[in-house]
PDB file of C-alpha atoms in Angstrom:
ATOM      1  CA  MET K  66      57.644 -33.863 309.149  1.00 54.00           C
ATOM      2  CA  SER K  67      60.699 -31.986 308.440  1.00 56.00           C
ATOM      3  CA  ILE K  68      63.391 -32.947 305.879  1.00 56.00           C
ATOM      4  CA  ARG K  69      66.036 -32.223 308.253  1.00 60.00           C
ATOM      5  CA  PRO K  70      65.855 -35.313 310.428  1.00 61.00           C
ATOM      6  CA  VAL K  71      65.571 -37.564 307.443  1.00 63.00           C
ATOM      7  CA  LEU K  72      68.608 -36.254 305.599  1.00 66.00           C
ATOM      8  CA  GLY K  73      70.626 -36.160 309.020  1.00 65.00           C
ATOM      9  CA  ILE K  74      70.677 -39.827 309.505  1.00 72.00           C
ATOM     10  CA  PRO K  75      71.995 -41.178 306.135  1.00 72.00           C
ATOM     11  CA  LEU K  76      74.691 -38.199 306.426  1.00 68.00           C
ATOM     12  CA  LEU K  77      75.851 -39.368 310.055  1.00 68.00           C
ATOM     13  CA  ALA K  78      75.815 -42.932 308.549  1.00 70.00           C
ATOM     14  CA  LEU K  79      78.160 -42.012 305.862  1.00 68.00           C
ATOM     15  CA  THR K  80      80.568 -39.883 308.237  1.00 68.00           C
ATOM     16  CA  LEU K  81      80.895 -42.744 310.344  1.00 64.00           C
ATOM     17  CA  LEU K  82      81.422 -45.389 307.851  1.00 64.00           C
ATOM     18  CA  SER K  83      83.892 -43.318 305.995  1.00 65.00           C
ATOM     19  CA  ALA K  84      86.521 -43.560 309.221  1.00 61.00           C
ATOM     20  CA  CYS K  85      86.483 -47.210 309.039  1.00 60.00           C
ATOM     21  CA  GLU K  86      90.204 -47.393 308.518  1.00 62.00           C
ATOM     22  CA  ARG K  87      90.401 -45.615 311.846  1.00 63.00           C
ATOM     23  CA  LEU K  88      88.424 -48.274 313.679  1.00 64.00           C
ATOM     24  CA  GLY K  89      90.601 -50.981 312.331  1.00 68.00           C
ATOM     25  CA  LEU K  90      88.643 -52.309 309.483  1.00 72.00           C
ATOM     26  CA  GLY K  91      90.982 -52.471 306.870  1.00 76.00           C
ATOM     27  CA  ASP K  92      90.482 -51.950 302.863  1.00 81.00           C
ATOM     28  CA  PRO K  93      91.032 -55.364 301.172  1.00 86.00           C
ATOM     29  CA  ALA K  94      92.451 -53.701 298.022  1.00 89.00           C
ATOM     30  CA  LYS K  95      94.883 -51.500 299.774  1.00 90.00           C
ATOM     31  CA  GLU K  96      95.950 -54.938 301.622  1.00 90.00           C
ATOM     32  CA  ALA K  97      96.416 -57.172 298.504  1.00 91.00           C
ATOM     33  CA  ALA K  98      98.322 -54.284 296.839  1.00 92.00           C
ATOM     34  CA  ALA K  99     100.579 -53.812 299.974  1.00 92.00           C
ATOM     35  CA  LYS K 100     100.983 -57.742 299.983  1.00 94.00           C
ATOM     36  CA  GLU K 101     102.013 -57.629 296.358  1.00 95.00           C
ATOM     37  CA  ALA K 102     104.376 -54.815 296.373  1.00 95.00           C
ATOM     38  CA  ASP K 103     105.984 -56.739 299.404  1.00 95.00           C
ATOM     39  CA  ALA K 104     106.544 -59.833 297.276  1.00 95.00           C
ATOM     40  CA  ARG K 105     107.896 -57.775 294.396  1.00 96.00           C
ATOM     41  CA  ALA K 106     110.450 -56.188 297.011  1.00 95.00           C
ATOM     42  CA  THR K 107     111.296 -59.482 298.075  1.00 94.00           C
ATOM     43  CA  GLY K 108     111.823 -60.864 294.765  1.00 95.00           C
ATOM     44  CA  SER K 109     113.881 -58.038 293.923  1.00 95.00           C
ATOM     45  CA  ALA K 110     116.025 -58.236 296.894  1.00 93.00           C
ATOM     46  CA  CYS K 111     116.422 -61.968 296.231  1.00 93.00           C
ATOM     47  CA  ARG K 112     117.896 -61.284 292.711  1.00 93.00           C
ATOM     48  CA  HIS K 113     120.011 -58.476 293.700  1.00 93.00           C
ATOM     49  CA  ALA K 114     121.705 -60.848 296.405  1.00 91.00           C
ATOM     50  CA  GLY K 115     122.532 -63.548 293.924  1.00 92.00           C
ATOM     51  CA  ARG K 116     119.769 -65.805 294.796  1.00 91.00           C
ATOM     52  CA  ALA K 117     118.090 -68.160 292.591  1.00 91.00           C
ATOM     53  CA  ILE K 118     114.357 -67.647 292.218  1.00 92.00           C
ATOM     54  CA  GLU K 119     113.553 -71.160 293.566  1.00 92.00           C
ATOM     55  CA  ASP K 120     115.573 -70.180 296.802  1.00 90.00           C
ATOM     56  CA  CYS K 121     113.686 -67.315 297.126  1.00 91.00           C
ATOM     57  CA  TYR K 122     110.552 -69.248 297.077  1.00 92.00           C
ATOM     58  CA  ALA K 123     111.687 -71.523 299.775  1.00 91.00           C
ATOM     59  CA  LEU K 124     112.695 -68.629 302.058  1.00 90.00           C
ATOM     60  CA  ASN K 125     109.666 -66.882 301.516  1.00 91.00           C
ATOM     61  CA  PRO K 126     107.047 -69.571 301.213  1.00 92.00           C
ATOM     62  CA  ASP K 127     104.073 -66.780 302.348  1.00 92.00           C
ATOM     63  CA  ALA K 128     104.945 -64.411 299.502  1.00 93.00           C
ATOM     64  CA  ALA K 129     102.875 -64.471 296.258  1.00 93.00           C
ATOM     65  CA  ARG K 130     104.998 -66.645 293.633  1.00 95.00           C
ATOM     66  CA  ALA K 131     104.035 -64.476 290.555  1.00 95.00           C
ATOM     67  CA  ALA K 132     104.905 -61.244 292.374  1.00 96.00           C
ATOM     68  CA  VAL K 133     107.962 -62.513 293.657  1.00 95.00           C
ATOM     69  CA  TYR K 134     108.824 -63.652 290.046  1.00 96.00           C
ATOM     70  CA  ALA K 135     107.863 -60.275 288.616  1.00 96.00           C
ATOM     71  CA  GLY K 136     110.202 -58.492 291.201  1.00 96.00           C
ATOM     72  CA  TRP K 137     112.781 -60.991 290.669  1.00 95.00           C
ATOM     73  CA  LYS K 138     112.859 -60.605 286.718  1.00 96.00           C
ATOM     74  CA  GLU K 139     112.523 -56.736 286.918  1.00 96.00           C
ATOM     75  CA  MET K 140     115.737 -56.706 288.962  1.00 94.00           C
ATOM     76  CA  ASN K 141     117.429 -59.321 286.989  1.00 94.00           C
ATOM     77  CA  ASP K 142     116.581 -57.031 283.717  1.00 96.00           C
ATOM     78  CA  TYR K 143     117.680 -53.948 285.387  1.00 94.00           C
ATOM     79  CA  MET K 144     121.005 -55.681 286.692  1.00 93.00           C
ATOM     80  CA  ARG K 145     121.927 -57.054 283.074  1.00 94.00           C
ATOM     81  CA  GLU K 146     121.101 -53.658 281.300  1.00 95.00           C
ATOM     82  CA  ASN K 147     123.300 -51.482 283.785  1.00 94.00           C
ATOM     83  CA  LYS K 148     126.002 -54.456 284.511  1.00 93.00           C
ATOM     84  CA  ILE K 149     125.450 -54.301 288.057  1.00 91.00           C
ATOM     85  CA  GLU K 150     126.907 -57.386 290.061  1.00 92.00           C
ATOM     86  CA  ASN K 151     125.393 -59.369 292.856  1.00 91.00           C
ATOM     87  CA  VAL K 152     125.661 -57.804 296.278  1.00 87.00           C
ATOM     88  CA  LYS K 153     126.607 -60.908 298.728  1.00 84.00           C
ATOM     89  CA  PRO K 154     124.748 -60.257 302.012  1.00 77.00           C
ATOM     90  CA  GLU K 155     127.168 -59.441 304.923  1.00 77.00           C
ATOM     91  CA  ILE K 156     124.737 -59.882 307.962  1.00 72.00           C
ATOM     92  CA  ASN K 157     125.807 -62.493 310.455  1.00 69.00           C
ATOM     93  CA  LYS K 158     123.302 -64.992 311.720  1.00 67.00           C
ATOM     94  CA  SER K 159     123.973 -63.825 315.158  1.00 68.00           C
ATOM     95  CA  GLU K 160     122.750 -60.374 314.200  1.00 64.00           C
ATOM     96  CA  LEU K 161     119.285 -61.382 312.994  1.00 64.00           C
ATOM     97  CA  PRO K 162     116.497 -61.760 315.550  1.00 68.00           C
ATOM     98  CA  PRO K 163     114.640 -65.194 316.323  1.00 71.00           C
ATOM     99  CA  LYS K 164     112.280 -66.475 314.061  1.00 66.00           C
ATOM    100  CA  ALA K 165     108.724 -67.511 315.365  1.00 50.00           C
ATOM    101  CA  GLU K 166     109.681 -70.986 314.126  1.00 50.00           C
ATOM    102  CA  ASP K 167     112.818 -71.095 316.562  1.00 52.00           C
ATOM    103  CA  GLU K 168     110.826 -70.173 319.339  1.00 49.00           C
ATOM    104  CA  ARG K 169     108.039 -72.851 319.040  1.00 47.00           C
ATOM    105  CA  ALA K 170     110.842 -75.297 318.420  1.00 53.00           C
ATOM    106  CA  SER K 171     112.329 -74.494 321.846  1.00 54.00           C
ATOM    107  CA  ALA K 172     109.110 -74.473 323.499  1.00 51.00           C
ATOM    108  CA  PRO K 173     108.365 -77.410 325.686  1.00 54.00           C
ATOM    109  CA  ALA K 174     106.088 -80.273 324.370  1.00 51.00           C
ATOM    110  CA  GLY K 175     102.900 -80.917 325.608  1.00 49.00           C
ATOM    111  CA  GLY K 176     100.708 -78.332 325.348  1.00 47.00           C
ATOM    112  CA  SER K 177     100.459 -75.000 327.519  1.00 47.00           C
ATOM    113  CA  SER K 178     103.445 -73.577 329.404  1.00 46.00           C
ATOM    114  CA  ASP K 179     100.890 -72.579 332.246  1.00 47.00           C
ATOM    115  CA  LYS K 180     101.262 -74.199 335.355  1.00 45.00           C
ATOM    116  CA  LYS K 181      98.221 -74.322 337.756  1.00 41.00           C
TER     117      LYS K 181
END
């Protein structure tokens, strides 16, 4: 028996498994880091807009509170050091896309909308 087939199978398996991200299998560590970075950015943006941390939590219930607070605090310290004022958001509610909650609220009650 030759060594070549014995080494070929594990190398083939490693090659196929190295492309897991291309198959749609995500890396949990990368996903967690991305969620934390997003929550920190959310907290930072809330502070820059002059929102209280409690309002930020209420407006972003799915974001990790510790990361939101860390971003909020970093921006607070930065704004104090550099004497930066709050920036009031100037976007109209009519310019915002509809939320999924609004769409569910406008859907007819009583189950599926499919008619048979």
